[in-house]
Amino acid sequence: MNTHANHPPLVVYGAGGHGTVVADAAELSGLTLLGFLDDREQATLAPADQLLSQNDPNLAGACFIPAIGDNDARAAVMQKIEQLGGKVVNVVHPTAAVSPRATLGHGVYVGPQAVINAHATVGDGCIINSSAIVEHHCTLGDFAHLAPGAALGGGVTIGDRTLIGLGAKVLPRLSVGSHCVVGSGAVVTRNFDDGLLLMGVPAVAQRA
Ligand SMILES: CC(C)(COP(=O)(O)OP(=O)(O)OC[C@H]1O[C@@H](n2cnc3c(N)ncnc32)[C@H](O)[C@@H]1OP(=O)(O)O)[C@@H](O)C(=O)NCCC(=O)NCCS
């Protein structure tokens, strides 16, 4: 298990389902969890989990990860943290396999059993969710999200804020633009531009 003896305590920004998953991964990787922040007054937390106030003095010495599934909301939260001078870190589950030859931005979450292979580049604020696969030489833009079980073949390019849905696949060397949604179970067999909803096998654009 990784240990982070010199790491400041972590604040997970987002107290919903994804936030609790990120908190689990953080603790299992040896980080100390300070608690959760959330803009909603009624955040869905287990009773034992601590929901911090935005004014908590402990936040000054903490580091942060944005943990909201929606790509635009996650980007907004990360911008807010950084504008306030907060340090944003990555959380990598100890069972994930991340190549030492891969490059990760910051604010990245990598879930259990996920794989990021050699020479892949993962942008800031990305989610590589449970059992998702980023093959060698892939490039993901900022705030992209690979849902659980999604897989990218070697050399694939995914644009900023694109969601690759549950179990969807992108064949090697193809590209999907930014701000796209690839529906659950789809198989992308050709290149697609920005801003599209893609569904089916083979995936076709349903609407912008
Ligand atoms: C593709 C998707 C974005 C469509 O969402 P939507 O626009 O709200 O679509 P709806 O649920 O209204 O369904 C519209 C139609 O598409 C069909 N459909 C929905 N998702 C589909 C999918 N992934 N593949 C094929 N058909 C799908 C529905 O059955 C429905 O068909 P009908 O009109 O014949 O009844 C969504 O279903 C999806 O797959 N999202 C990804 C979810 C995900 O992986 N999230 C990450 C979790 S960590």
PDB file of C-alpha atoms and ligand atoms in Angstrom:
ATOM      1  CA  MET A   1       0.000   0.000   0.000  1.00  0.00           C
ATOM      2  CA  ASN A   2       1.161   3.540  -0.749  1.00  0.00           C
ATOM      3  CA  THR A   3       1.728   5.694   2.262  1.00  0.00           C
ATOM      4  CA  HIS A   4       1.583   9.464   2.341  1.00  0.00           C
ATOM      5  CA  ALA A   5       3.273  10.222   5.666  1.00  0.00           C
ATOM      6  CA  ASN A   6       4.107  13.798   4.690  1.00  0.00           C
ATOM      7  CA  HIS A   7       0.866  14.520   2.885  1.00  0.00           C
ATOM      8  CA  PRO A   8      -1.529  17.040   4.438  1.00  0.00           C
ATOM      9  CA  PRO A   9      -4.994  15.711   5.281  1.00  0.00           C
ATOM     10  CA  LEU A  10      -7.387  15.422   2.346  1.00  0.00           C
ATOM     11  CA  VAL A  11     -10.708  17.170   1.845  1.00  0.00           C
ATOM     12  CA  VAL A  12     -13.041  15.510  -0.655  1.00  0.00           C
ATOM     13  CA  TYR A  13     -15.103  18.198  -2.391  1.00  0.00           C
ATOM     14  CA  GLY A  14     -18.393  16.478  -3.137  1.00  0.00           C
ATOM     15  CA  ALA A  15     -20.335  14.515  -0.534  1.00  0.00           C
ATOM     16  CA  GLY A  16     -22.414  12.395  -2.895  1.00  0.00           C
ATOM     17  CA  GLY A  17     -21.894   8.828  -4.063  1.00  0.00           C
ATOM     18  CA  HIS A  18     -18.779   9.589  -6.086  1.00  0.00           C
ATOM     19  CA  GLY A  19     -17.301  11.551  -3.189  1.00  0.00           C
ATOM     20  CA  THR A  20     -17.628   8.615  -0.826  1.00  0.00           C
ATOM     21  CA  VAL A  21     -15.989   6.319  -3.381  1.00  0.00           C
ATOM     22  CA  VAL A  22     -13.078   8.748  -3.726  1.00  0.00           C
ATOM     23  CA  ALA A  23     -12.791   8.964   0.068  1.00  0.00           C
ATOM     24  CA  ASP A  24     -12.550   5.161   0.286  1.00  0.00           C
ATOM     25  CA  ALA A  25      -9.775   5.099  -2.302  1.00  0.00           C
ATOM     26  CA  ALA A  26      -7.925   7.904  -0.558  1.00  0.00           C
ATOM     27  CA  GLU A  27      -7.973   6.154   2.814  1.00  0.00           C
ATOM     28  CA  LEU A  28      -7.008   2.809   1.301  1.00  0.00           C
ATOM     29  CA  SER A  29      -4.032   4.484  -0.395  1.00  0.00           C
ATOM     30  CA  GLY A  30      -2.823   5.809   2.947  1.00  0.00           C
ATOM     31  CA  LEU A  31      -4.123   9.389   2.860  1.00  0.00           C
ATOM     32  CA  THR A  32      -5.714  10.862   5.965  1.00  0.00           C
ATOM     33  CA  LEU A  33      -9.263  12.014   5.292  1.00  0.00           C
ATOM     34  CA  LEU A  34     -10.155  15.309   6.956  1.00  0.00           C
ATOM     35  CA  GLY A  35     -13.744  15.317   5.699  1.00  0.00           C
ATOM     36  CA  PHE A  36     -16.079  16.446   2.927  1.00  0.00           C
ATOM     37  CA  LEU A  37     -17.135  19.785   1.542  1.00  0.00           C
ATOM     38  CA  ASP A  38     -20.346  20.222  -0.414  1.00  0.00           C
ATOM     39  CA  ASP A  39     -22.281  23.220  -1.692  1.00  0.00           C
ATOM     40  CA  ARG A  40     -25.593  21.531  -0.892  1.00  0.00           C
ATOM     41  CA  GLU A  41     -26.992  21.987   2.582  1.00  0.00           C
ATOM     42  CA  GLN A  42     -28.365  18.438   2.590  1.00  0.00           C
ATOM     43  CA  ALA A  43     -25.396  16.350   1.464  1.00  0.00           C
ATOM     44  CA  THR A  44     -25.902  12.577   1.397  1.00  0.00           C
ATOM     45  CA  LEU A  45     -23.310  11.415   3.905  1.00  0.00           C
ATOM     46  CA  ALA A  46     -23.040   8.429   6.177  1.00  0.00           C
ATOM     47  CA  PRO A  47     -23.499   9.618   9.785  1.00  0.00           C
ATOM     48  CA  ALA A  48     -19.861   8.971  10.651  1.00  0.00           C
ATOM     49  CA  ASP A  49     -18.488  11.064   7.787  1.00  0.00           C
ATOM     50  CA  GLN A  50     -17.622  14.634   8.604  1.00  0.00           C
ATOM     51  CA  LEU A  51     -19.192  17.403   6.526  1.00  0.00           C
ATOM     52  CA  LEU A  52     -16.929  20.424   6.917  1.00  0.00           C
ATOM     53  CA  SER A  53     -17.921  24.049   6.835  1.00  0.00           C
ATOM     54  CA  GLN A  54     -16.400  26.246   4.125  1.00  0.00           C
ATOM     55  CA  ASN A  55     -15.039  28.406   6.972  1.00  0.00           C
ATOM     56  CA  ASP A  56     -13.374  25.569   8.871  1.00  0.00           C
ATOM     57  CA  PRO A  57      -9.884  26.761   9.891  1.00  0.00           C
ATOM     58  CA  ASN A  58      -8.500  23.242   9.281  1.00  0.00           C
ATOM     59  CA  LEU A  59      -9.019  23.747   5.545  1.00  0.00           C
ATOM     60  CA  ALA A  60      -5.998  26.068   5.412  1.00  0.00           C
ATOM     61  CA  GLY A  61      -3.592  23.158   5.900  1.00  0.00           C
ATOM     62  CA  ALA A  62      -5.442  20.619   3.780  1.00  0.00           C
ATOM     63  CA  CYS A  63      -5.224  19.349   0.229  1.00  0.00           C
ATOM     64  CA  PHE A  64      -8.269  18.777  -1.953  1.00  0.00           C
ATOM     65  CA  ILE A  65      -9.758  16.570  -4.656  1.00  0.00           C
ATOM     66  CA  PRO A  66     -12.856  17.574  -6.626  1.00  0.00           C
ATOM     67  CA  ALA A  67     -15.203  14.564  -6.440  1.00  0.00           C
ATOM     68  CA  ILE A  68     -18.319  15.298  -8.464  1.00  0.00           C
ATOM     69  CA  GLY A  69     -19.296  13.025 -11.348  1.00  0.00           C
ATOM     70  CA  ASP A  70     -20.640  15.769 -13.625  1.00  0.00           C
ATOM     71  CA  ASN A  71     -17.727  17.042 -15.704  1.00  0.00           C
ATOM     72  CA  ASP A  72     -18.719  20.724 -15.803  1.00  0.00           C
ATOM     73  CA  ALA A  73     -19.525  20.820 -12.086  1.00  0.00           C
ATOM     74  CA  ARG A  74     -16.223  19.122 -11.247  1.00  0.00           C
ATOM     75  CA  ALA A  75     -14.300  21.665 -13.344  1.00  0.00           C
ATOM     76  CA  ALA A  76     -16.096  24.549 -11.612  1.00  0.00           C
ATOM     77  CA  VAL A  77     -15.307  23.162  -8.158  1.00  0.00           C
ATOM     78  CA  MET A  78     -11.640  22.644  -9.003  1.00  0.00           C
ATOM     79  CA  GLN A  79     -11.393  26.197 -10.321  1.00  0.00           C
ATOM     80  CA  LYS A  80     -12.969  27.466  -7.097  1.00  0.00           C
ATOM     81  CA  ILE A  81     -10.522  25.498  -4.919  1.00  0.00           C
ATOM     82  CA  GLU A  82      -7.519  26.763  -6.863  1.00  0.00           C
ATOM     83  CA  GLN A  83      -8.727  30.371  -6.923  1.00  0.00           C
ATOM     84  CA  LEU A  84      -8.846  30.201  -3.116  1.00  0.00           C
ATOM     85  CA  GLY A  85      -5.254  28.905  -3.076  1.00  0.00           C
ATOM     86  CA  GLY A  86      -6.091  25.275  -2.266  1.00  0.00           C
ATOM     87  CA  LYS A  87      -3.704  22.488  -3.297  1.00  0.00           C
ATOM     88  CA  VAL A  88      -5.391  19.911  -5.534  1.00  0.00           C
ATOM     89  CA  VAL A  89      -4.006  16.351  -5.512  1.00  0.00           C
ATOM     90  CA  ASN A  90      -4.681  13.017  -7.211  1.00  0.00           C
ATOM     91  CA  VAL A  91      -6.303  10.001  -5.572  1.00  0.00           C
ATOM     92  CA  VAL A  92      -5.313   6.603  -6.958  1.00  0.00           C
ATOM     93  CA  HIS A  93      -6.886   3.444  -5.543  1.00  0.00           C
ATOM     94  CA  PRO A  94      -4.175   0.985  -4.442  1.00  0.00           C
ATOM     95  CA  THR A  95      -5.493  -1.724  -6.800  1.00  0.00           C
ATOM     96  CA  ALA A  96      -5.249   0.526  -9.871  1.00  0.00           C
ATOM     97  CA  ALA A  97      -2.377  -0.159 -12.262  1.00  0.00           C
ATOM     98  CA  VAL A  98      -0.836   3.106 -13.405  1.00  0.00           C
ATOM     99  CA  SER A  99       2.234   2.880 -15.618  1.00  0.00           C
ATOM    100  CA  PRO A 100       5.276   4.818 -14.447  1.00  0.00           C
ATOM    101  CA  ARG A 101       5.433   5.958 -18.078  1.00  0.00           C
ATOM    102  CA  ALA A 102       1.959   7.503 -17.946  1.00  0.00           C
ATOM    103  CA  THR A 103       1.415  11.201 -17.245  1.00  0.00           C
ATOM    104  CA  LEU A 104      -1.399  12.315 -14.963  1.00  0.00           C
ATOM    105  CA  GLY A 105      -2.534  15.903 -14.456  1.00  0.00           C
ATOM    106  CA  HIS A 106      -3.777  16.995 -11.054  1.00  0.00           C
ATOM    107  CA  GLY A 107      -7.163  16.482  -9.435  1.00  0.00           C
ATOM    108  CA  VAL A 108      -7.336  13.067 -11.106  1.00  0.00           C
ATOM    109  CA  TYR A 109      -9.204  10.135  -9.540  1.00  0.00           C
ATOM    110  CA  VAL A 110      -8.248   6.569 -10.539  1.00  0.00           C
ATOM    111  CA  GLY A 111     -10.578   3.891  -9.205  1.00  0.00           C
ATOM    112  CA  PRO A 112     -10.196   0.267  -8.130  1.00  0.00           C
ATOM    113  CA  GLN A 113      -8.857  -2.112 -10.817  1.00  0.00           C
ATOM    114  CA  ALA A 114      -8.491   0.713 -13.327  1.00  0.00           C
ATOM    115  CA  VAL A 115      -5.559   0.523 -15.755  1.00  0.00           C
ATOM    116  CA  ILE A 116      -3.572   3.387 -17.258  1.00  0.00           C
ATOM    117  CA  ASN A 117      -0.889   2.024 -19.519  1.00  0.00           C
ATOM    118  CA  ALA A 118       2.447   3.293 -20.794  1.00  0.00           C
ATOM    119  CA  HIS A 119       2.684   6.741 -22.400  1.00  0.00           C
ATOM    120  CA  ALA A 120      -0.945   7.573 -21.737  1.00  0.00           C
ATOM    121  CA  THR A 121      -1.654  11.208 -20.835  1.00  0.00           C
ATOM    122  CA  VAL A 122      -4.583  11.975 -18.541  1.00  0.00           C
ATOM    123  CA  GLY A 123      -5.668  15.601 -18.187  1.00  0.00           C
ATOM    124  CA  ASP A 124      -6.501  17.571 -15.049  1.00  0.00           C
ATOM    125  CA  GLY A 125      -9.619  16.609 -13.116  1.00  0.00           C
ATOM    126  CA  CYS A 126     -10.244  13.377 -15.041  1.00  0.00           C
ATOM    127  CA  ILE A 127     -12.060  10.395 -13.558  1.00  0.00           C
ATOM    128  CA  ILE A 128     -10.769   6.960 -14.542  1.00  0.00           C
ATOM    129  CA  ASN A 129     -13.475   5.004 -12.776  1.00  0.00           C
ATOM    130  CA  SER A 130     -13.599   1.432 -11.457  1.00  0.00           C
ATOM    131  CA  SER A 131     -12.142  -1.119 -13.918  1.00  0.00           C
ATOM    132  CA  ALA A 132     -11.820   1.423 -16.743  1.00  0.00           C
ATOM    133  CA  ILE A 133      -8.911   0.938 -19.135  1.00  0.00           C
ATOM    134  CA  VAL A 134      -6.769   3.623 -20.733  1.00  0.00           C
ATOM    135  CA  GLU A 135      -4.433   1.796 -23.091  1.00  0.00           C
ATOM    136  CA  HIS A 136      -0.952   2.898 -24.110  1.00  0.00           C
ATOM    137  CA  HIS A 137      -0.463   6.252 -25.870  1.00  0.00           C
ATOM    138  CA  CYS A 138      -4.006   7.480 -25.183  1.00  0.00           C
ATOM    139  CA  THR A 139      -4.616  11.173 -24.517  1.00  0.00           C
ATOM    140  CA  LEU A 140      -7.511  12.424 -22.384  1.00  0.00           C
ATOM    141  CA  GLY A 141      -8.395  16.101 -22.175  1.00  0.00           C
ATOM    142  CA  ASP A 142      -9.204  17.877 -18.924  1.00  0.00           C
ATOM    143  CA  PHE A 143     -12.240  16.776 -16.895  1.00  0.00           C
ATOM    144  CA  ALA A 144     -13.003  13.757 -19.064  1.00  0.00           C
ATOM    145  CA  HIS A 145     -14.667  10.787 -17.342  1.00  0.00           C
ATOM    146  CA  LEU A 146     -14.268   7.104 -18.157  1.00  0.00           C
ATOM    147  CA  ALA A 147     -17.182   5.419 -16.404  1.00  0.00           C
ATOM    148  CA  PRO A 148     -16.785   1.983 -14.797  1.00  0.00           C
ATOM    149  CA  GLY A 149     -15.725  -0.672 -17.297  1.00  0.00           C
ATOM    150  CA  ALA A 150     -15.130   1.733 -20.187  1.00  0.00           C
ATOM    151  CA  ALA A 151     -12.087   0.963 -22.339  1.00  0.00           C
ATOM    152  CA  LEU A 152      -9.941   2.950 -24.749  1.00  0.00           C
ATOM    153  CA  GLY A 153      -7.740   1.085 -27.227  1.00  0.00           C
ATOM    154  CA  GLY A 154      -4.147   2.172 -27.777  1.00  0.00           C
ATOM    155  CA  GLY A 155      -3.569   5.673 -29.122  1.00  0.00           C
ATOM    156  CA  VAL A 156      -7.114   6.957 -28.603  1.00  0.00           C
ATOM    157  CA  THR A 157      -7.718  10.694 -28.068  1.00  0.00           C
ATOM    158  CA  ILE A 158     -10.632  11.934 -25.946  1.00  0.00           C
ATOM    159  CA  GLY A 159     -11.450  15.641 -25.727  1.00  0.00           C
ATOM    160  CA  ASP A 160     -12.090  17.835 -22.682  1.00  0.00           C
ATOM    161  CA  ARG A 161     -15.156  17.038 -20.535  1.00  0.00           C
ATOM    162  CA  THR A 162     -16.237  14.020 -22.560  1.00  0.00           C
ATOM    163  CA  LEU A 163     -18.005  11.174 -20.756  1.00  0.00           C
ATOM    164  CA  ILE A 164     -17.319   7.636 -21.961  1.00  0.00           C
ATOM    165  CA  GLY A 165     -20.273   5.747 -20.429  1.00  0.00           C
ATOM    166  CA  LEU A 166     -20.407   2.479 -18.535  1.00  0.00           C
ATOM    167  CA  GLY A 167     -18.743  -0.316 -20.506  1.00  0.00           C
ATOM    168  CA  ALA A 168     -18.363   1.747 -23.680  1.00  0.00           C
ATOM    169  CA  LYS A 169     -15.346   1.154 -25.912  1.00  0.00           C
ATOM    170  CA  VAL A 170     -13.315   3.237 -28.333  1.00  0.00           C
ATOM    171  CA  LEU A 171     -11.288   1.315 -30.910  1.00  0.00           C
ATOM    172  CA  PRO A 172      -7.539   1.976 -31.216  1.00  0.00           C
ATOM    173  CA  ARG A 173      -6.186   5.235 -32.662  1.00  0.00           C
ATOM    174  CA  LEU A 174      -9.600   6.901 -32.934  1.00  0.00           C
ATOM    175  CA  SER A 175     -10.636  10.249 -31.497  1.00  0.00           C
ATOM    176  CA  VAL A 176     -13.794  11.530 -29.816  1.00  0.00           C
ATOM    177  CA  GLY A 177     -14.053  15.307 -29.469  1.00  0.00           C
ATOM    178  CA  SER A 178     -14.662  17.421 -26.407  1.00  0.00           C
ATOM    179  CA  HIS A 179     -18.017  17.784 -24.587  1.00  0.00           C
ATOM    180  CA  CYS A 180     -19.306  14.488 -25.993  1.00  0.00           C
ATOM    181  CA  VAL A 181     -21.287  11.746 -24.252  1.00  0.00           C
ATOM    182  CA  VAL A 182     -20.639   8.191 -25.386  1.00  0.00           C
ATOM    183  CA  GLY A 183     -23.605   6.166 -24.153  1.00  0.00           C
ATOM    184  CA  SER A 184     -23.260   3.099 -22.013  1.00  0.00           C
ATOM    185  CA  GLY A 185     -22.263   0.022 -24.031  1.00  0.00           C
ATOM    186  CA  ALA A 186     -21.455   1.908 -27.232  1.00  0.00           C
ATOM    187  CA  VAL A 187     -18.545   0.925 -29.468  1.00  0.00           C
ATOM    188  CA  VAL A 188     -16.890   3.840 -31.248  1.00  0.00           C
ATOM    189  CA  THR A 189     -15.552   2.683 -34.624  1.00  0.00           C
ATOM    190  CA  ARG A 190     -14.681   6.006 -36.302  1.00  0.00           C
ATOM    191  CA  ASN A 191     -13.647   9.549 -35.364  1.00  0.00           C
ATOM    192  CA  PHE A 192     -16.231  12.001 -34.004  1.00  0.00           C
ATOM    193  CA  ASP A 193     -16.185  15.795 -33.542  1.00  0.00           C
ATOM    194  CA  ASP A 194     -17.046  17.862 -30.474  1.00  0.00           C
ATOM    195  CA  GLY A 195     -20.368  18.088 -28.702  1.00  0.00           C
ATOM    196  CA  LEU A 196     -22.056  14.870 -29.826  1.00  0.00           C
ATOM    197  CA  LEU A 197     -24.155  12.210 -28.106  1.00  0.00           C
ATOM    198  CA  LEU A 198     -22.992   8.838 -29.437  1.00  0.00           C
ATOM    199  CA  MET A 199     -24.892   5.596 -28.911  1.00  0.00           C
ATOM    200  CA  GLY A 200     -24.982   2.043 -30.155  1.00  0.00           C
ATOM    201  CA  VAL A 201     -22.788  -0.565 -31.809  1.00  0.00           C
ATOM    202  CA  PRO A 202     -21.289   0.804 -33.954  1.00  0.00           C
ATOM    203  CA  ALA A 203     -21.800   4.182 -32.294  1.00  0.00           C
ATOM    204  CA  VAL A 204     -23.702   6.797 -34.272  1.00  0.00           C
ATOM    205  CA  ALA A 205     -24.302  10.440 -33.401  1.00  0.00           C
ATOM    206  CA  GLN A 206     -27.823  10.899 -32.037  1.00  0.00           C
ATOM    207  CA  ARG A 207     -27.785  14.648 -31.510  1.00  0.00           C
ATOM    208  CA  ALA A 208     -25.497  17.530 -30.691  1.00  0.00           C
TER     209      ALA A 208
HETATM  210  C1  LIG B   1     -26.904   7.535 -23.824  1.00  0.00           C
HETATM  211  C2  LIG B   1     -27.524   8.293 -22.677  1.00  0.00           C
HETATM  212  C3  LIG B   1     -26.712   9.567 -22.387  1.00  0.00           C
HETATM  213  C4  LIG B   1     -28.934   8.674 -23.111  1.00  0.00           C
HETATM  214  O1  LIG B   1     -29.558   9.362 -22.088  1.00  0.00           O
HETATM  215  P1  LIG B   1     -30.969  10.058 -22.400  1.00  0.00           P
HETATM  216  O2  LIG B   1     -30.798  11.048 -23.497  1.00  0.00           O
HETATM  217  O3  LIG B   1     -31.488  10.549 -21.082  1.00  0.00           O
HETATM  218  O4  LIG B   1     -31.823   8.880 -22.995  1.00  0.00           O
HETATM  219  P2  LIG B   1     -33.146   8.190 -22.439  1.00  0.00           P
HETATM  220  O5  LIG B   1     -32.872   7.489 -21.167  1.00  0.00           O
HETATM  221  O6  LIG B   1     -34.233   9.227 -22.469  1.00  0.00           O
HETATM  222  O7  LIG B   1     -33.427   7.122 -23.560  1.00  0.00           O
HETATM  223  C5  LIG B   1     -33.727   7.523 -24.888  1.00  0.00           C
HETATM  224  C6  LIG B   1     -33.740   6.275 -25.757  1.00  0.00           C
HETATM  225  O8  LIG B   1     -32.393   5.807 -25.920  1.00  0.00           O
HETATM  226  C7  LIG B   1     -32.262   4.473 -25.420  1.00  0.00           C
HETATM  227  N1  LIG B   1     -30.974   4.392 -24.754  1.00  0.00           N
HETATM  228  C8  LIG B   1     -30.607   5.026 -23.609  1.00  0.00           C
HETATM  229  N2  LIG B   1     -29.325   4.776 -23.342  1.00  0.00           N
HETATM  230  C9  LIG B   1     -28.873   3.964 -24.313  1.00  0.00           C
HETATM  231  C10 LIG B   1     -27.612   3.369 -24.567  1.00  0.00           C
HETATM  232  N3  LIG B   1     -26.573   3.580 -23.761  1.00  0.00           N
HETATM  233  N4  LIG B   1     -27.475   2.630 -25.675  1.00  0.00           N
HETATM  234  C11 LIG B   1     -28.539   2.407 -26.506  1.00  0.00           C
HETATM  235  N5  LIG B   1     -29.761   2.955 -26.316  1.00  0.00           N
HETATM  236  C12 LIG B   1     -29.913   3.725 -25.224  1.00  0.00           C
HETATM  237  C13 LIG B   1     -33.429   4.279 -24.467  1.00  0.00           C
HETATM  238  O9  LIG B   1     -33.784   2.933 -24.349  1.00  0.00           O
HETATM  239  C14 LIG B   1     -34.497   5.109 -25.165  1.00  0.00           C
HETATM  240  O10 LIG B   1     -35.010   4.362 -26.253  1.00  0.00           O
HETATM  241  P3  LIG B   1     -36.538   4.510 -26.724  1.00  0.00           P
HETATM  242  O11 LIG B   1     -36.698   5.942 -27.158  1.00  0.00           O
HETATM  243  O12 LIG B   1     -36.635   3.538 -27.853  1.00  0.00           O
HETATM  244  O13 LIG B   1     -37.360   4.183 -25.526  1.00  0.00           O
HETATM  245  C15 LIG B   1     -27.565   7.459 -21.392  1.00  0.00           C
HETATM  246  O14 LIG B   1     -28.538   6.446 -21.433  1.00  0.00           O
HETATM  247  C16 LIG B   1     -26.226   6.842 -21.066  1.00  0.00           C
HETATM  248  O15 LIG B   1     -25.858   5.760 -21.536  1.00  0.00           O
HETATM  249  N6  LIG B   1     -25.483   7.566 -20.236  1.00  0.00           N
HETATM  250  C17 LIG B   1     -24.215   7.114 -19.704  1.00  0.00           C
HETATM  251  C18 LIG B   1     -24.383   6.854 -18.216  1.00  0.00           C
HETATM  252  C19 LIG B   1     -23.072   6.532 -17.581  1.00  0.00           C
HETATM  253  O16 LIG B   1     -22.332   5.658 -17.985  1.00  0.00           O
HETATM  254  N7  LIG B   1     -22.760   7.299 -16.523  1.00  0.00           N
HETATM  255  C20 LIG B   1     -21.540   7.153 -15.763  1.00  0.00           C
HETATM  256  C21 LIG B   1     -21.874   6.559 -14.400  1.00  0.00           C
HETATM  257  S1  LIG B   1     -20.456   6.459 -13.389  1.00  0.00           S
END
